[in-house]
Short mmCIF file of C-alpha atoms in Angstrom, two decimals:
data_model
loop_
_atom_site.label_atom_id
_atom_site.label_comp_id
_atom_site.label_asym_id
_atom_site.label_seq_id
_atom_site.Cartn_x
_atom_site.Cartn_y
_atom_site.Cartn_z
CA UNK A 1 11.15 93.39 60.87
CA UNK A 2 9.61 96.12 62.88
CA UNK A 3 10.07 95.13 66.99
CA UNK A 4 8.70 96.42 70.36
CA UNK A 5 10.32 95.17 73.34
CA UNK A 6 9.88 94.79 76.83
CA UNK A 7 10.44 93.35 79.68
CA UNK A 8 8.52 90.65 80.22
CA UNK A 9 8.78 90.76 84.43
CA UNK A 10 6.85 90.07 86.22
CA UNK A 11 7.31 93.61 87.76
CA UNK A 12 6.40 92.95 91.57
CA UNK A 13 5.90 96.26 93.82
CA UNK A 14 4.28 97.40 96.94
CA UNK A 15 0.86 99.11 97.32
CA UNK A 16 1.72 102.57 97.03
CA UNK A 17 4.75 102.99 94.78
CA UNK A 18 5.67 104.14 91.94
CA UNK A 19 6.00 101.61 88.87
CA UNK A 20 8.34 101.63 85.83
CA UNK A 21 7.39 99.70 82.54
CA UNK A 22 9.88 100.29 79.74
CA UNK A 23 9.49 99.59 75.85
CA UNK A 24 11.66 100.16 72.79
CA UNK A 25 10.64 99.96 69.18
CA UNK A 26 13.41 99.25 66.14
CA UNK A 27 11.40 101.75 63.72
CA UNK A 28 12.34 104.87 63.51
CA UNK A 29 9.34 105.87 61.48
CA UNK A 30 7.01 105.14 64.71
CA UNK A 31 4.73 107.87 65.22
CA UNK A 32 2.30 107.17 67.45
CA UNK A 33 3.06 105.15 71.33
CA UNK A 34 0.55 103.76 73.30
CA UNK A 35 -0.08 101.62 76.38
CA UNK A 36 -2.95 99.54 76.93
CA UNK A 37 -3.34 97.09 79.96
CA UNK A 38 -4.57 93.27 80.03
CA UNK A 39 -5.93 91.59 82.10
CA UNK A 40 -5.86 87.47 82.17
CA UNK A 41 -8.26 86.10 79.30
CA UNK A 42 -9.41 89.98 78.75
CA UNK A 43 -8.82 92.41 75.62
CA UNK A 44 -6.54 95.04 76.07
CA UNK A 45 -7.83 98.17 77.35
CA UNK A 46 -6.33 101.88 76.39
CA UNK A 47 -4.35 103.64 79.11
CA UNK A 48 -2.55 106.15 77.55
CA UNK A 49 -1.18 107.35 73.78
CA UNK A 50 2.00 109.66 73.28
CA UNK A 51 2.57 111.15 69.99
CA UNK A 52 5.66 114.03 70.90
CA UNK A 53 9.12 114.03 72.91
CA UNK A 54 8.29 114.82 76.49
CA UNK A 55 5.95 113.86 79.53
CA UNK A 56 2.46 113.37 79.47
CA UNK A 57 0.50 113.23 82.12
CA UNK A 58 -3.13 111.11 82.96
CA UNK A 59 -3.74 111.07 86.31
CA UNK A 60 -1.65 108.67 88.60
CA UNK A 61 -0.12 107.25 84.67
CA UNK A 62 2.30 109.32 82.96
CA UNK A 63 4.03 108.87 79.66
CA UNK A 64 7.35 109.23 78.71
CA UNK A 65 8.95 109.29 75.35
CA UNK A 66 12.13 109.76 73.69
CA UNK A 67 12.59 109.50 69.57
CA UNK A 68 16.27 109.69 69.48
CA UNK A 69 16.68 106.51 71.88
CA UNK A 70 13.35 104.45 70.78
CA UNK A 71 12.20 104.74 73.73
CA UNK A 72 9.06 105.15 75.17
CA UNK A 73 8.05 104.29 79.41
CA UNK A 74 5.13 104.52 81.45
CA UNK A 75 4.68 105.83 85.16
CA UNK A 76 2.07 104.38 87.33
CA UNK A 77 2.16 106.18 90.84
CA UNK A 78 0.78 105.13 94.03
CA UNK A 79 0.38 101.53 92.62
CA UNK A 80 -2.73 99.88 93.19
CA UNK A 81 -3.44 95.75 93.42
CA UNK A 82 -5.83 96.62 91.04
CA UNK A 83 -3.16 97.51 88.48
CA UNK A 84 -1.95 94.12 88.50
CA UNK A 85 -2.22 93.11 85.09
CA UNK A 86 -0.35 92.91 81.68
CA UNK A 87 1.05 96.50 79.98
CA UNK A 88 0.92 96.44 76.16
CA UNK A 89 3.31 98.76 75.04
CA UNK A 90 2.67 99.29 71.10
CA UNK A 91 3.29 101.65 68.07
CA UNK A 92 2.49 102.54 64.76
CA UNK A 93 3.68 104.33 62.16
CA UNK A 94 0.59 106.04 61.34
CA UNK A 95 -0.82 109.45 63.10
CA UNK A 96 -3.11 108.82 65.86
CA UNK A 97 -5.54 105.55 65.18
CA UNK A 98 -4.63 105.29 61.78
CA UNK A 99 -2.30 101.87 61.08
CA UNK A 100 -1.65 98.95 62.38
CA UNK A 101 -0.43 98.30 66.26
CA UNK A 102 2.95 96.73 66.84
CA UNK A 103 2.50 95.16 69.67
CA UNK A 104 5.49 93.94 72.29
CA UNK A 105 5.28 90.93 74.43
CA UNK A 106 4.09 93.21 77.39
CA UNK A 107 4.68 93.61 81.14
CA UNK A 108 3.34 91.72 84.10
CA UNK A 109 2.76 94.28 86.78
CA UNK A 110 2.20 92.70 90.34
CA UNK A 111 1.37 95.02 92.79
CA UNK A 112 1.92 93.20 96.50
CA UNK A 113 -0.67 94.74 99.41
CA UNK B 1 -15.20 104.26 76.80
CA UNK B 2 -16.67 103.75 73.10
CA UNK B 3 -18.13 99.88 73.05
CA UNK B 4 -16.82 97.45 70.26
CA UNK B 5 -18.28 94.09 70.69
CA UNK B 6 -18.13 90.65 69.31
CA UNK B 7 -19.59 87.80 69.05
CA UNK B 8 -19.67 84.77 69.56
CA UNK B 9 -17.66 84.86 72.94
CA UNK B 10 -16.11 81.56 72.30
CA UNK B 11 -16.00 79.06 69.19
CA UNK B 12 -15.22 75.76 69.31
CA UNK B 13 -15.06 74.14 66.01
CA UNK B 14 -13.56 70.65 64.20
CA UNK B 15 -10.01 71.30 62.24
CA UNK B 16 -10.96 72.08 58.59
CA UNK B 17 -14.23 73.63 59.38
CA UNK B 18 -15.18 77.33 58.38
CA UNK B 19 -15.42 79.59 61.45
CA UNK B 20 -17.26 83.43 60.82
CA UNK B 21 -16.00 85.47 63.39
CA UNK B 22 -18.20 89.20 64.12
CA UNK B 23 -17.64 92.41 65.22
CA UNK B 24 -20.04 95.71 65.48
CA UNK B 25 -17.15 98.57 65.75
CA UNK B 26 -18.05 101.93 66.99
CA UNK B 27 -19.95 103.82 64.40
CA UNK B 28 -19.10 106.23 62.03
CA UNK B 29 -15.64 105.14 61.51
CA UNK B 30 -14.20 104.18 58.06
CA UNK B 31 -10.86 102.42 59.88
CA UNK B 32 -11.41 98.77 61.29
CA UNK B 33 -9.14 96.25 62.62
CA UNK B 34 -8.76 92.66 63.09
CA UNK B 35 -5.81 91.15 65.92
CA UNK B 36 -5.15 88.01 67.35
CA UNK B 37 -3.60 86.67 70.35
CA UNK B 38 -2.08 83.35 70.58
CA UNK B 39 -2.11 81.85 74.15
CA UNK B 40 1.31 83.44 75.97
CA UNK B 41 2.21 85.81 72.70
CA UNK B 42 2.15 88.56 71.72
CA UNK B 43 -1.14 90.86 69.86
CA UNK B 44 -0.44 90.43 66.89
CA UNK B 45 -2.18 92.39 63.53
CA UNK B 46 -4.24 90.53 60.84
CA UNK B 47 -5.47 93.27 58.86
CA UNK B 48 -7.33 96.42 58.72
CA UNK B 49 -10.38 97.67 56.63
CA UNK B 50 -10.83 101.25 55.41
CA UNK B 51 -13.81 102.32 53.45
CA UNK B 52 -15.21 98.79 52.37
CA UNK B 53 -11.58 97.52 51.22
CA UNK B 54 -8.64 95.80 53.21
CA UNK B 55 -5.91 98.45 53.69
CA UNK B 56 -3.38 96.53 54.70
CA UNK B 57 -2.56 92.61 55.82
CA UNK B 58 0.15 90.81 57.55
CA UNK B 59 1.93 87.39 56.58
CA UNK B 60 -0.73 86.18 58.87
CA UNK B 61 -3.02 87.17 56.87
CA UNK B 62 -3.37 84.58 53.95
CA UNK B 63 -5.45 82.71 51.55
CA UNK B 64 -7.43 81.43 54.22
CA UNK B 65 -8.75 84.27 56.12
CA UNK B 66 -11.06 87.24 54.19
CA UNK B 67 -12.99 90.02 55.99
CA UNK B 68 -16.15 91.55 54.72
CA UNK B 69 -18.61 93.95 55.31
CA UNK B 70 -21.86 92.01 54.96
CA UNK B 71 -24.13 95.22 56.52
CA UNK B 72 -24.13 98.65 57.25
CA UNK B 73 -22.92 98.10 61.04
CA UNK B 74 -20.90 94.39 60.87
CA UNK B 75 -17.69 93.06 60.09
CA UNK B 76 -16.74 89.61 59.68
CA UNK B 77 -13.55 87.71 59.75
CA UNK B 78 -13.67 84.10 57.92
CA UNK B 79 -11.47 81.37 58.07
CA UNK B 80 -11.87 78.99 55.57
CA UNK B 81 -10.16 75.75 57.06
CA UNK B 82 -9.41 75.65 60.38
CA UNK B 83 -5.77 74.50 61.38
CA UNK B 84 -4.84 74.17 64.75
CA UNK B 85 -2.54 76.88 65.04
CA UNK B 86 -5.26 79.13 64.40
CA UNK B 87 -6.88 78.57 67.94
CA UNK B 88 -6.03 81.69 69.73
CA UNK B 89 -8.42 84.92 71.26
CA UNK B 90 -9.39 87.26 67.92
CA UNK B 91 -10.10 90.69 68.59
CA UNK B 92 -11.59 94.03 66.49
CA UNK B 93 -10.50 97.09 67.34
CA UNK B 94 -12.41 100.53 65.79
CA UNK B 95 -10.86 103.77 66.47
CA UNK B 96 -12.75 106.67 68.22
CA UNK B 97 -12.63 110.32 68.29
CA UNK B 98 -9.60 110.61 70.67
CA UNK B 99 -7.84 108.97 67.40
CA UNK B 100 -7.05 105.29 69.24
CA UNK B 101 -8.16 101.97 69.04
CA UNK B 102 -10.29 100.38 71.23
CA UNK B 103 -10.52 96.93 71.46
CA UNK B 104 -13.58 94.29 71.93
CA UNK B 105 -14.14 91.73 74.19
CA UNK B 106 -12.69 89.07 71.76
CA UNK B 107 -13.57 86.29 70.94
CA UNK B 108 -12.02 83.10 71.86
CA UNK B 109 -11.09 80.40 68.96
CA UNK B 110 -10.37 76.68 69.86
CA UNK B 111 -9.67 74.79 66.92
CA UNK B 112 -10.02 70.81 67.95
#
């Protein structure tokens, strides 16, 4: 059984800082990492996909992700209320779009004023 | 952002009833998904479409649910026989050229 987990929170953290959501998958064969956001009673939305070892970088998001731990985090900086919402982390074992999403339980992110 | 959308927004429908659920992906894309989302869970995958045939299904995915291609532009998930248990928010998701999928809107299933 293929697994993404998370930490299901809620994350609470001021206006301003920096925010830590952390995810690790059970396949190795996982490609392709992505995080989308929810919001209550809304679809998720795409933040950011990772397909190599390293950083990557989006604005005030960035990406981490490690293959030989499973491992795979995301960085939001100078936290906003408006990023208080639900992070998806999921994965496939596909390149890019191609294959199915394995979802985890996701993240809720509070962000306090 | 490339639009996916679905309709109808919400369904309300009698266990045991047929429910056809619709989605317009983005265009020009072979790939095409179908999700759901129990209340409090977890997205979880039905099954996706590639080139007019299912690709691949999960256990979710049985005797009771089909997806077709009735047009050019639409897909359509169908569930036979409502149970219960099926009552949860069904999404499509079409990937785009920065090779991800996006997701519509949803639509919302309550099975009485």
């Amino acid at each position: 059984q293929k697994e993404v987990e998370q930490n299901s929170g809620p994350l609470s953290v001021p206006e301003g800082a920096i925010a830590s959501l952390n995810c690790t998958y059970s396949d190795r064969g996982s490609q392709s990492f992505f995080w989308y956001r929810q919001y209550s009673g809304k679809s998720p939305e795409l933040i950011m996909f990772i397909y190599s070892n390293g950083d990557k970088e989006d604005g005030r998001f960035t990406a981490q992700l490690n293959k030989a731990s499973q491992y795979v985090s995301l960085l939001i900086r100078d936290s906003q209320p408006s990023d208080s919402a639900t992070y998806l982390c999921a994965v496939t074992n596909y390149g890019g779009s191609q294959g199915n999403l394995i979802f985890g339980k996701g993240t809720k992110l509070s962000v306090k004023p | 952002e490339p639009e996916v959308t679905q309709t109808p927004s919400h369904q309300v429908t009698q266990m045991g009833q047929e429910v056809i659920l619709r989605c317009v992906p983005i265009s020009n894309h072979l790939y095409f998904y179908w999700y759901r989302q129990i209340l409090g869970q977890k997205v979880e995958f039905l099954v996706s479409f590639y080139n007019n045939e299912i690709s691949e299904k999960s256990e979710i995915f049985d005797d009771q649910f089909s997806v077709e291609r009735p047009d050019g532009s639409n897909f359509t998930l169908k569930i036979r026989s409502t149970k219960l248990e099926d009552s949860a928010m069904y999404f499509c998701a079409s990937p785009a050229v920065t090779d991800t999928q996006y997701f519509g809107p949803g639509t919302r299933l309550t099975v009485l």
